[in-house]
Each structure stands twice: as structure tokens, then as C-alpha cells.
Amino acid sequence: MHDVLFLLLLTYASTPLAIVHGHVYLGDVPLPGVTIGLTGAGFETSSFTDEHGAYRLNAIPKGVVTITTQLSGFVSERHTICLSQDDATFEIQLQVNSSCDVIGTKPDPITAWLPGRVVDSRGTPIRGAMIEAVIDGHQVARTKTDKAGKFTLRLRFDDLHVAHLRFSSRGYETTEIPIPCDGSTLVALFPSCDATSK
């Protein structure tokens, strides 16, 4: 029995392992909270994308593996690849589920994901801009843009049709718009009067 156990441990330890990582996007907007599943011969593991849409799975046995994605409101993806490198990058594009009437939502109203981008009047990305979902002057969700000016805001489905989006950044005029029903939001902020007078 001890010989058999030692053989099993030795076989697993000698199996070449790899790292699988990458990003998940909707167009050019990163998607956080995506479930990334990875299965192969005798193993199964999973992880989630972070706020930048990035994921990383360590110690994956090389060979034929299947990567799956799952996120409410999006079509699930399934890709089978032959993993032969020590460090493999796999970028994934998701499509909105056509059965959803608002982008990034699923039919039973729980969570919505609203992607977008904030730029200045010349089209330059604004890093660190604040995006808030506001109802009757009260904040119900918020996030900030990354270095590319991109953001993904998560909020309750029930708030979608009553909330507004407020965009603010130091040196720029605050802008407020209704939440769009589809597509990615592109907002341009203009310098505030105080900033232009200096």
C-alpha cells in the first residue's frame, strides 16, 4: 500500500505544471467577477477575474485542458487548448446574452455590470475618475477608472431604471447622466472653471 501511494505521489510530482493567466473583456472593457473554470485529465479548478478583468491559475498540469467562463448576463464560453508552455496567456472576449434587455444583467434581477470609459475633451483617458450610481441624491454604488480610463460598475438590477451616473474628477466639471440601456458608456469630462482660470 505504501509503495502504491508513493508511486501516485511521484507521478503527480513529476507532471509538468504551468501557469494560465489572462483577461476577460467585453469589447475593450475588462469584466470583473467572471468565473474561470479549468478542467483536464484528473483535475478541476476555478478562479475569478479581479477588478481589472484579470485571472490567474497556478500549478496546472500540462496537456489538453478546457477553459470555461460564466458571468450573469453573458454567453458562457468554452475553449479547449493544448497546454504546453510553462506560462500561458489566454485572453477571452465575452458576448452579451441576447435574452437580457439591459447590458450585463440576467433575467432574475440581482446584479448588473455597467462598463464604460471616461476621457477628457481631447479624448485622453482620465485615470482615477469617480463613477457613482445615485438615486435621489444618495450613492448606491461606486467605482473608479483605471489608467486607461475604463471602469465596470456593479449595482442592483432594481436600481438600473431609477439611478443616474455621476462622473467626477479633480479639475473637471462633475457630469451626471441617466444609466444607458445598452452598450458601453463613453463620457467626456471638461475642465472646471477653477481649473481653467489658474
JSON list of C-alpha atoms in Angstrom, two decimals:
[
{"chain": "A", "resi": 1, "resn": "MET", "atom": "CA", "xyz": [0.00, 0.00, 0.00]},
{"chain": "A", "resi": 2, "resn": "HIS", "atom": "CA", "xyz": [2.83, 2.38, 0.85]},
{"chain": "A", "resi": 3, "resn": "ASP", "atom": "CA", "xyz": [4.52, 1.59, -2.47]},
{"chain": "A", "resi": 4, "resn": "VAL", "atom": "CA", "xyz": [1.33, 2.41, -4.39]},
{"chain": "A", "resi": 5, "resn": "LEU", "atom": "CA", "xyz": [0.87, 5.70, -2.51]},
{"chain": "A", "resi": 6, "resn": "PHE", "atom": "CA", "xyz": [4.49, 6.66, -3.14]},
{"chain": "A", "resi": 7, "resn": "LEU", "atom": "CA", "xyz": [4.07, 5.90, -6.85]},
{"chain": "A", "resi": 8, "resn": "LEU", "atom": "CA", "xyz": [0.98, 8.12, -7.07]},
{"chain": "A", "resi": 9, "resn": "LEU", "atom": "CA", "xyz": [2.73, 10.98, -5.33]},
{"chain": "A", "resi": 10, "resn": "LEU", "atom": "CA", "xyz": [5.80, 10.59, -7.51]},
{"chain": "A", "resi": 11, "resn": "THR", "atom": "CA", "xyz": [3.70, 10.57, -10.68]},
{"chain": "A", "resi": 12, "resn": "TYR", "atom": "CA", "xyz": [1.89, 13.79, -9.71]},
{"chain": "A", "resi": 13, "resn": "ALA", "atom": "CA", "xyz": [5.10, 15.49, -8.60]},
{"chain": "A", "resi": 14, "resn": "SER", "atom": "CA", "xyz": [6.80, 14.67, -11.91]},
{"chain": "A", "resi": 15, "resn": "THR", "atom": "CA", "xyz": [3.89, 16.03, -14.02]},
{"chain": "A", "resi": 16, "resn": "PRO", "atom": "CA", "xyz": [4.99, 19.28, -15.73]},
{"chain": "A", "resi": 17, "resn": "LEU", "atom": "CA", "xyz": [2.97, 22.20, -14.38]},
{"chain": "A", "resi": 18, "resn": "ALA", "atom": "CA", "xyz": [2.05, 25.52, -15.94]},
{"chain": "A", "resi": 19, "resn": "ILE", "atom": "CA", "xyz": [0.52, 28.88, -15.11]},
{"chain": "A", "resi": 20, "resn": "VAL", "atom": "CA", "xyz": [-2.53, 30.02, -17.05]},
{"chain": "A", "resi": 21, "resn": "HIS", "atom": "CA", "xyz": [-3.48, 33.69, -16.93]},
{"chain": "A", "resi": 22, "resn": "GLY", "atom": "CA", "xyz": [-5.10, 36.43, -18.96]},
{"chain": "A", "resi": 23, "resn": "HIS", "atom": "CA", "xyz": [-8.05, 38.82, -19.05]},
{"chain": "A", "resi": 24, "resn": "VAL", "atom": "CA", "xyz": [-11.75, 38.74, -19.85]},
{"chain": "A", "resi": 25, "resn": "TYR", "atom": "CA", "xyz": [-13.26, 41.60, -21.83]},
{"chain": "A", "resi": 26, "resn": "LEU", "atom": "CA", "xyz": [-16.47, 42.95, -23.27]},
{"chain": "A", "resi": 27, "resn": "GLY", "atom": "CA", "xyz": [-15.06, 44.71, -26.31]},
{"chain": "A", "resi": 28, "resn": "ASP", "atom": "CA", "xyz": [-12.16, 46.63, -24.76]},
{"chain": "A", "resi": 29, "resn": "VAL", "atom": "CA", "xyz": [-13.76, 46.89, -21.30]},
{"chain": "A", "resi": 30, "resn": "PRO", "atom": "CA", "xyz": [-12.43, 44.47, -18.61]},
{"chain": "A", "resi": 31, "resn": "LEU", "atom": "CA", "xyz": [-15.01, 42.35, -16.80]},
{"chain": "A", "resi": 32, "resn": "PRO", "atom": "CA", "xyz": [-14.56, 41.61, -13.07]},
{"chain": "A", "resi": 33, "resn": "GLY", "atom": "CA", "xyz": [-16.26, 38.74, -11.26]},
{"chain": "A", "resi": 34, "resn": "VAL", "atom": "CA", "xyz": [-16.14, 36.27, -14.16]},
{"chain": "A", "resi": 35, "resn": "THR", "atom": "CA", "xyz": [-15.89, 32.63, -13.05]},
{"chain": "A", "resi": 36, "resn": "ILE", "atom": "CA", "xyz": [-12.98, 30.94, -14.84]},
{"chain": "A", "resi": 37, "resn": "GLY", "atom": "CA", "xyz": [-13.11, 27.15, -14.78]},
{"chain": "A", "resi": 38, "resn": "LEU", "atom": "CA", "xyz": [-10.30, 24.89, -15.96]},
{"chain": "A", "resi": 39, "resn": "THR", "atom": "CA", "xyz": [-10.52, 21.11, -16.30]},
{"chain": "A", "resi": 40, "resn": "GLY", "atom": "CA", "xyz": [-8.18, 18.45, -17.61]},
{"chain": "A", "resi": 41, "resn": "ALA", "atom": "CA", "xyz": [-7.18, 14.82, -17.10]},
{"chain": "A", "resi": 42, "resn": "GLY", "atom": "CA", "xyz": [-7.91, 14.13, -13.43]},
{"chain": "A", "resi": 43, "resn": "PHE", "atom": "CA", "xyz": [-8.18, 17.72, -12.18]},
{"chain": "A", "resi": 44, "resn": "GLU", "atom": "CA", "xyz": [-10.59, 20.63, -11.97]},
{"chain": "A", "resi": 45, "resn": "THR", "atom": "CA", "xyz": [-10.03, 24.15, -10.62]},
{"chain": "A", "resi": 46, "resn": "SER", "atom": "CA", "xyz": [-11.55, 27.60, -10.84]},
{"chain": "A", "resi": 47, "resn": "SER", "atom": "CA", "xyz": [-10.95, 31.26, -10.07]},
{"chain": "A", "resi": 48, "resn": "PHE", "atom": "CA", "xyz": [-12.49, 34.71, -10.60]},
{"chain": "A", "resi": 49, "resn": "THR", "atom": "CA", "xyz": [-11.38, 37.76, -12.54]},
{"chain": "A", "resi": 50, "resn": "ASP", "atom": "CA", "xyz": [-10.36, 40.75, -10.42]},
{"chain": "A", "resi": 51, "resn": "GLU", "atom": "CA", "xyz": [-11.43, 44.39, -10.82]},
{"chain": "A", "resi": 52, "resn": "HIS", "atom": "CA", "xyz": [-9.19, 44.68, -13.89]},
{"chain": "A", "resi": 53, "resn": "GLY", "atom": "CA", "xyz": [-10.69, 41.59, -15.55]},
{"chain": "A", "resi": 54, "resn": "ALA", "atom": "CA", "xyz": [-7.52, 39.59, -14.85]},
{"chain": "A", "resi": 55, "resn": "TYR", "atom": "CA", "xyz": [-7.32, 35.96, -13.75]},
{"chain": "A", "resi": 56, "resn": "ARG", "atom": "CA", "xyz": [-4.52, 33.57, -12.83]},
{"chain": "A", "resi": 57, "resn": "LEU", "atom": "CA", "xyz": [-4.50, 29.80, -12.27]},
{"chain": "A", "resi": 58, "resn": "ASN", "atom": "CA", "xyz": [-1.33, 28.20, -10.88]},
{"chain": "A", "resi": 59, "resn": "ALA", "atom": "CA", "xyz": [0.04, 24.64, -10.91]},
{"chain": "A", "resi": 60, "resn": "ILE", "atom": "CA", "xyz": [-1.97, 23.41, -13.89]},
{"chain": "A", "resi": 61, "resn": "PRO", "atom": "CA", "xyz": [-0.85, 20.02, -15.32]},
{"chain": "A", "resi": 62, "resn": "LYS", "atom": "CA", "xyz": [0.19, 20.38, -18.95]},
{"chain": "A", "resi": 63, "resn": "GLY", "atom": "CA", "xyz": [-1.80, 18.70, -21.69]},
{"chain": "A", "resi": 64, "resn": "VAL", "atom": "CA", "xyz": [-5.28, 19.17, -23.11]},
{"chain": "A", "resi": 65, "resn": "VAL", "atom": "CA", "xyz": [-7.36, 21.46, -20.88]},
{"chain": "A", "resi": 66, "resn": "THR", "atom": "CA", "xyz": [-10.75, 23.11, -21.20]},
{"chain": "A", "resi": 67, "resn": "ILE", "atom": "CA", "xyz": [-11.35, 26.71, -20.09]},
{"chain": "A", "resi": 68, "resn": "THR", "atom": "CA", "xyz": [-14.91, 27.84, -19.34]},
{"chain": "A", "resi": 69, "resn": "THR", "atom": "CA", "xyz": [-16.32, 31.24, -18.38]},
{"chain": "A", "resi": 70, "resn": "GLN", "atom": "CA", "xyz": [-19.50, 32.21, -16.61]},
{"chain": "A", "resi": 71, "resn": "LEU", "atom": "CA", "xyz": [-20.96, 35.61, -15.73]},
{"chain": "A", "resi": 72, "resn": "SER", "atom": "CA", "xyz": [-24.58, 36.63, -15.29]},
{"chain": "A", "resi": 73, "resn": "GLY", "atom": "CA", "xyz": [-25.95, 38.31, -18.41]},
{"chain": "A", "resi": 74, "resn": "PHE", "atom": "CA", "xyz": [-23.22, 37.00, -20.72]},
{"chain": "A", "resi": 75, "resn": "VAL", "atom": "CA", "xyz": [-22.92, 33.99, -23.02]},
{"chain": "A", "resi": 76, "resn": "SER", "atom": "CA", "xyz": [-20.78, 31.28, -21.41]},
{"chain": "A", "resi": 77, "resn": "GLU", "atom": "CA", "xyz": [-17.60, 30.42, -23.29]},
{"chain": "A", "resi": 78, "resn": "ARG", "atom": "CA", "xyz": [-15.82, 27.07, -23.62]},
{"chain": "A", "resi": 79, "resn": "HIS", "atom": "CA", "xyz": [-12.35, 26.66, -25.15]},
{"chain": "A", "resi": 80, "resn": "THR", "atom": "CA", "xyz": [-10.19, 23.53, -25.37]},
{"chain": "A", "resi": 81, "resn": "ILE", "atom": "CA", "xyz": [-6.46, 24.10, -25.76]},
{"chain": "A", "resi": 82, "resn": "CYS", "atom": "CA", "xyz": [-3.24, 22.10, -25.61]},
{"chain": "A", "resi": 83, "resn": "LEU", "atom": "CA", "xyz": [-1.22, 23.49, -22.73]},
{"chain": "A", "resi": 84, "resn": "SER", "atom": "CA", "xyz": [2.47, 23.01, -23.47]},
{"chain": "A", "resi": 85, "resn": "GLN", "atom": "CA", "xyz": [4.14, 26.20, -22.22]},
{"chain": "A", "resi": 86, "resn": "ASP", "atom": "CA", "xyz": [5.20, 26.94, -18.65]},
{"chain": "A", "resi": 87, "resn": "ASP", "atom": "CA", "xyz": [3.44, 30.32, -18.79]},
{"chain": "A", "resi": 88, "resn": "ALA", "atom": "CA", "xyz": [0.35, 30.54, -21.00]},
{"chain": "A", "resi": 89, "resn": "THR", "atom": "CA", "xyz": [-1.69, 33.70, -21.65]},
{"chain": "A", "resi": 90, "resn": "PHE", "atom": "CA", "xyz": [-5.28, 33.31, -22.79]},
{"chain": "A", "resi": 91, "resn": "GLU", "atom": "CA", "xyz": [-7.39, 36.42, -23.48]},
{"chain": "A", "resi": 92, "resn": "ILE", "atom": "CA", "xyz": [-11.17, 35.94, -23.61]},
{"chain": "A", "resi": 93, "resn": "GLN", "atom": "CA", "xyz": [-13.94, 38.03, -25.16]},
{"chain": "A", "resi": 94, "resn": "LEU", "atom": "CA", "xyz": [-17.49, 37.64, -23.83]},
{"chain": "A", "resi": 95, "resn": "GLN", "atom": "CA", "xyz": [-20.72, 38.42, -25.64]},
{"chain": "A", "resi": 96, "resn": "VAL", "atom": "CA", "xyz": [-23.86, 39.86, -24.04]},
{"chain": "A", "resi": 97, "resn": "ASN", "atom": "CA", "xyz": [-26.68, 37.32, -23.70]},
{"chain": "A", "resi": 98, "resn": "SER", "atom": "CA", "xyz": [-29.35, 38.41, -26.19]},
{"chain": "A", "resi": 99, "resn": "SER", "atom": "CA", "xyz": [-32.10, 37.28, -23.80]},
{"chain": "A", "resi": 100, "resn": "CYS", "atom": "CA", "xyz": [-31.18, 40.15, -21.45]},
{"chain": "A", "resi": 101, "resn": "ASP", "atom": "CA", "xyz": [-32.81, 43.52, -22.07]},
{"chain": "A", "resi": 102, "resn": "VAL", "atom": "CA", "xyz": [-30.12, 45.52, -20.26]},
{"chain": "A", "resi": 103, "resn": "ILE", "atom": "CA", "xyz": [-26.40, 45.01, -20.71]},
{"chain": "A", "resi": 104, "resn": "GLY", "atom": "CA", "xyz": [-24.63, 42.97, -18.04]},
{"chain": "A", "resi": 105, "resn": "THR", "atom": "CA", "xyz": [-27.82, 41.75, -16.35]},
{"chain": "A", "resi": 106, "resn": "LYS", "atom": "CA", "xyz": [-29.55, 38.43, -16.02]},
{"chain": "A", "resi": 107, "resn": "PRO", "atom": "CA", "xyz": [-33.31, 37.84, -16.23]},
{"chain": "A", "resi": 108, "resn": "ASP", "atom": "CA", "xyz": [-33.83, 37.35, -12.48]},
{"chain": "A", "resi": 109, "resn": "PRO", "atom": "CA", "xyz": [-32.94, 40.82, -11.13]},
{"chain": "A", "resi": 110, "resn": "ILE", "atom": "CA", "xyz": [-29.88, 40.56, -8.90]},
{"chain": "A", "resi": 111, "resn": "THR", "atom": "CA", "xyz": [-26.77, 42.19, -10.34]},
{"chain": "A", "resi": 112, "resn": "ALA", "atom": "CA", "xyz": [-25.91, 44.43, -13.28]},
{"chain": "A", "resi": 113, "resn": "TRP", "atom": "CA", "xyz": [-22.47, 45.17, -14.70]},
{"chain": "A", "resi": 114, "resn": "LEU", "atom": "CA", "xyz": [-22.11, 48.53, -16.47]},
{"chain": "A", "resi": 115, "resn": "PRO", "atom": "CA", "xyz": [-18.86, 49.00, -18.42]},
{"chain": "A", "resi": 116, "resn": "GLY", "atom": "CA", "xyz": [-17.57, 52.30, -19.75]},
{"chain": "A", "resi": 117, "resn": "ARG", "atom": "CA", "xyz": [-14.73, 54.76, -20.23]},
{"chain": "A", "resi": 118, "resn": "VAL", "atom": "CA", "xyz": [-14.01, 58.32, -19.11]},
{"chain": "A", "resi": 119, "resn": "VAL", "atom": "CA", "xyz": [-11.88, 60.73, -21.17]},
{"chain": "A", "resi": 120, "resn": "ASP", "atom": "CA", "xyz": [-11.19, 64.45, -21.26]},
{"chain": "A", "resi": 121, "resn": "SER", "atom": "CA", "xyz": [-12.30, 66.86, -24.01]},
{"chain": "A", "resi": 122, "resn": "ARG", "atom": "CA", "xyz": [-9.34, 65.78, -26.17]},
{"chain": "A", "resi": 123, "resn": "GLY", "atom": "CA", "xyz": [-10.08, 62.08, -25.80]},
{"chain": "A", "resi": 124, "resn": "THR", "atom": "CA", "xyz": [-7.28, 61.39, -23.31]},
{"chain": "A", "resi": 125, "resn": "PRO", "atom": "CA", "xyz": [-8.22, 58.75, -20.68]},
{"chain": "A", "resi": 126, "resn": "ILE", "atom": "CA", "xyz": [-8.79, 60.09, -17.16]},
{"chain": "A", "resi": 127, "resn": "ARG", "atom": "CA", "xyz": [-7.33, 57.82, -14.51]},
{"chain": "A", "resi": 128, "resn": "GLY", "atom": "CA", "xyz": [-8.96, 57.67, -11.06]},
{"chain": "A", "resi": 129, "resn": "ALA", "atom": "CA", "xyz": [-12.22, 59.36, -12.07]},
{"chain": "A", "resi": 130, "resn": "MET", "atom": "CA", "xyz": [-15.07, 58.54, -9.68]},
{"chain": "A", "resi": 131, "resn": "ILE", "atom": "CA", "xyz": [-18.22, 56.93, -11.06]},
{"chain": "A", "resi": 132, "resn": "GLU", "atom": "CA", "xyz": [-21.23, 56.83, -8.76]},
{"chain": "A", "resi": 133, "resn": "ALA", "atom": "CA", "xyz": [-24.71, 55.42, -9.19]},
{"chain": "A", "resi": 134, "resn": "VAL", "atom": "CA", "xyz": [-27.04, 57.90, -7.48]},
{"chain": "A", "resi": 135, "resn": "ILE", "atom": "CA", "xyz": [-30.73, 57.68, -6.53]},
{"chain": "A", "resi": 136, "resn": "ASP", "atom": "CA", "xyz": [-32.41, 60.80, -5.08]},
{"chain": "A", "resi": 137, "resn": "GLY", "atom": "CA", "xyz": [-29.00, 62.20, -4.17]},
{"chain": "A", "resi": 138, "resn": "HIS", "atom": "CA", "xyz": [-27.89, 59.03, -2.38]},
{"chain": "A", "resi": 139, "resn": "GLN", "atom": "CA", "xyz": [-24.99, 56.91, -3.62]},
{"chain": "A", "resi": 140, "resn": "VAL", "atom": "CA", "xyz": [-25.87, 53.24, -4.18]},
{"chain": "A", "resi": 141, "resn": "ALA", "atom": "CA", "xyz": [-22.69, 52.08, -5.96]},
{"chain": "A", "resi": 142, "resn": "ARG", "atom": "CA", "xyz": [-19.32, 53.48, -6.97]},
{"chain": "A", "resi": 143, "resn": "THR", "atom": "CA", "xyz": [-16.04, 52.64, -8.66]},
{"chain": "A", "resi": 144, "resn": "LYS", "atom": "CA", "xyz": [-13.02, 54.37, -10.22]},
{"chain": "A", "resi": 145, "resn": "THR", "atom": "CA", "xyz": [-11.43, 54.32, -13.65]},
{"chain": "A", "resi": 146, "resn": "ASP", "atom": "CA", "xyz": [-8.15, 52.53, -14.30]},
{"chain": "A", "resi": 147, "resn": "LYS", "atom": "CA", "xyz": [-5.14, 54.00, -16.10]},
{"chain": "A", "resi": 148, "resn": "ALA", "atom": "CA", "xyz": [-6.90, 53.53, -19.46]},
{"chain": "A", "resi": 149, "resn": "GLY", "atom": "CA", "xyz": [-9.94, 55.42, -18.22]},
{"chain": "A", "resi": 150, "resn": "LYS", "atom": "CA", "xyz": [-12.01, 52.23, -18.13]},
{"chain": "A", "resi": 151, "resn": "PHE", "atom": "CA", "xyz": [-14.45, 51.15, -15.46]},
{"chain": "A", "resi": 152, "resn": "THR", "atom": "CA", "xyz": [-17.03, 48.49, -14.69]},
{"chain": "A", "resi": 153, "resn": "LEU", "atom": "CA", "xyz": [-19.72, 49.44, -12.17]},
{"chain": "A", "resi": 154, "resn": "ARG", "atom": "CA", "xyz": [-21.65, 46.78, -10.29]},
{"chain": "A", "resi": 155, "resn": "LEU", "atom": "CA", "xyz": [-25.10, 47.55, -8.91]},
{"chain": "A", "resi": 156, "resn": "ARG", "atom": "CA", "xyz": [-28.51, 46.05, -8.23]},
{"chain": "A", "resi": 157, "resn": "PHE", "atom": "CA", "xyz": [-30.75, 45.39, -11.20]},
{"chain": "A", "resi": 158, "resn": "ASP", "atom": "CA", "xyz": [-33.65, 47.11, -9.40]},
{"chain": "A", "resi": 159, "resn": "ASP", "atom": "CA", "xyz": [-31.64, 50.35, -9.33]},
{"chain": "A", "resi": 160, "resn": "LEU", "atom": "CA", "xyz": [-30.96, 50.44, -13.08]},
{"chain": "A", "resi": 161, "resn": "HIS", "atom": "CA", "xyz": [-34.11, 52.27, -14.16]},
{"chain": "A", "resi": 162, "resn": "VAL", "atom": "CA", "xyz": [-34.10, 54.87, -11.35]},
{"chain": "A", "resi": 163, "resn": "ALA", "atom": "CA", "xyz": [-30.41, 55.63, -10.83]},
{"chain": "A", "resi": 164, "resn": "HIS", "atom": "CA", "xyz": [-28.22, 58.19, -12.59]},
{"chain": "A", "resi": 165, "resn": "LEU", "atom": "CA", "xyz": [-24.48, 58.00, -13.16]},
{"chain": "A", "resi": 166, "resn": "ARG", "atom": "CA", "xyz": [-22.35, 60.77, -11.70]},
{"chain": "A", "resi": 167, "resn": "PHE", "atom": "CA", "xyz": [-18.82, 61.28, -13.05]},
{"chain": "A", "resi": 168, "resn": "SER", "atom": "CA", "xyz": [-16.28, 63.41, -11.18]},
{"chain": "A", "resi": 169, "resn": "SER", "atom": "CA", "xyz": [-12.54, 64.00, -11.11]},
{"chain": "A", "resi": 170, "resn": "ARG", "atom": "CA", "xyz": [-10.34, 66.70, -9.62]},
{"chain": "A", "resi": 171, "resn": "GLY", "atom": "CA", "xyz": [-10.03, 69.63, -12.00]},
{"chain": "A", "resi": 172, "resn": "TYR", "atom": "CA", "xyz": [-13.09, 68.65, -14.07]},
{"chain": "A", "resi": 173, "resn": "GLU", "atom": "CA", "xyz": [-16.76, 69.57, -14.02]},
{"chain": "A", "resi": 174, "resn": "THR", "atom": "CA", "xyz": [-18.99, 66.92, -12.47]},
{"chain": "A", "resi": 175, "resn": "THR", "atom": "CA", "xyz": [-21.31, 65.29, -15.04]},
{"chain": "A", "resi": 176, "resn": "GLU", "atom": "CA", "xyz": [-24.49, 63.32, -14.38]},
{"chain": "A", "resi": 177, "resn": "ILE", "atom": "CA", "xyz": [-26.36, 61.20, -16.96]},
{"chain": "A", "resi": 178, "resn": "PRO", "atom": "CA", "xyz": [-29.12, 58.56, -16.97]},
{"chain": "A", "resi": 179, "resn": "ILE", "atom": "CA", "xyz": [-27.91, 54.95, -16.99]},
{"chain": "A", "resi": 180, "resn": "PRO", "atom": "CA", "xyz": [-27.81, 53.74, -20.62]},
{"chain": "A", "resi": 181, "resn": "CYS", "atom": "CA", "xyz": [-29.91, 50.71, -21.53]},
{"chain": "A", "resi": 182, "resn": "ASP", "atom": "CA", "xyz": [-27.30, 49.10, -23.76]},
{"chain": "A", "resi": 183, "resn": "GLY", "atom": "CA", "xyz": [-23.73, 49.38, -24.93]},
{"chain": "A", "resi": 184, "resn": "SER", "atom": "CA", "xyz": [-20.62, 50.72, -23.25]},
{"chain": "A", "resi": 185, "resn": "THR", "atom": "CA", "xyz": [-20.71, 54.25, -21.81]},
{"chain": "A", "resi": 186, "resn": "LEU", "atom": "CA", "xyz": [-18.20, 56.83, -23.08]},
{"chain": "A", "resi": 187, "resn": "VAL", "atom": "CA", "xyz": [-18.17, 60.08, -21.09]},
{"chain": "A", "resi": 188, "resn": "ALA", "atom": "CA", "xyz": [-16.05, 63.18, -21.71]},
{"chain": "A", "resi": 189, "resn": "LEU", "atom": "CA", "xyz": [-15.31, 65.46, -18.76]},
{"chain": "A", "resi": 190, "resn": "PHE", "atom": "CA", "xyz": [-14.45, 69.14, -19.26]},
{"chain": "A", "resi": 191, "resn": "PRO", "atom": "CA", "xyz": [-12.11, 71.29, -17.12]},
{"chain": "A", "resi": 192, "resn": "SER", "atom": "CA", "xyz": [-13.82, 73.10, -14.29]},
{"chain": "A", "resi": 193, "resn": "CYS", "atom": "CA", "xyz": [-13.94, 76.90, -14.24]},
{"chain": "A", "resi": 194, "resn": "ASP", "atom": "CA", "xyz": [-11.49, 76.98, -11.33]},
{"chain": "A", "resi": 195, "resn": "ALA", "atom": "CA", "xyz": [-9.01, 74.82, -13.25]},
{"chain": "A", "resi": 196, "resn": "THR", "atom": "CA", "xyz": [-9.16, 76.92, -16.44]},
{"chain": "A", "resi": 197, "resn": "SER", "atom": "CA", "xyz": [-8.79, 80.22, -14.56]},
{"chain": "A", "resi": 198, "resn": "LYS", "atom": "CA", "xyz": [-5.50, 79.20, -12.96]}
]
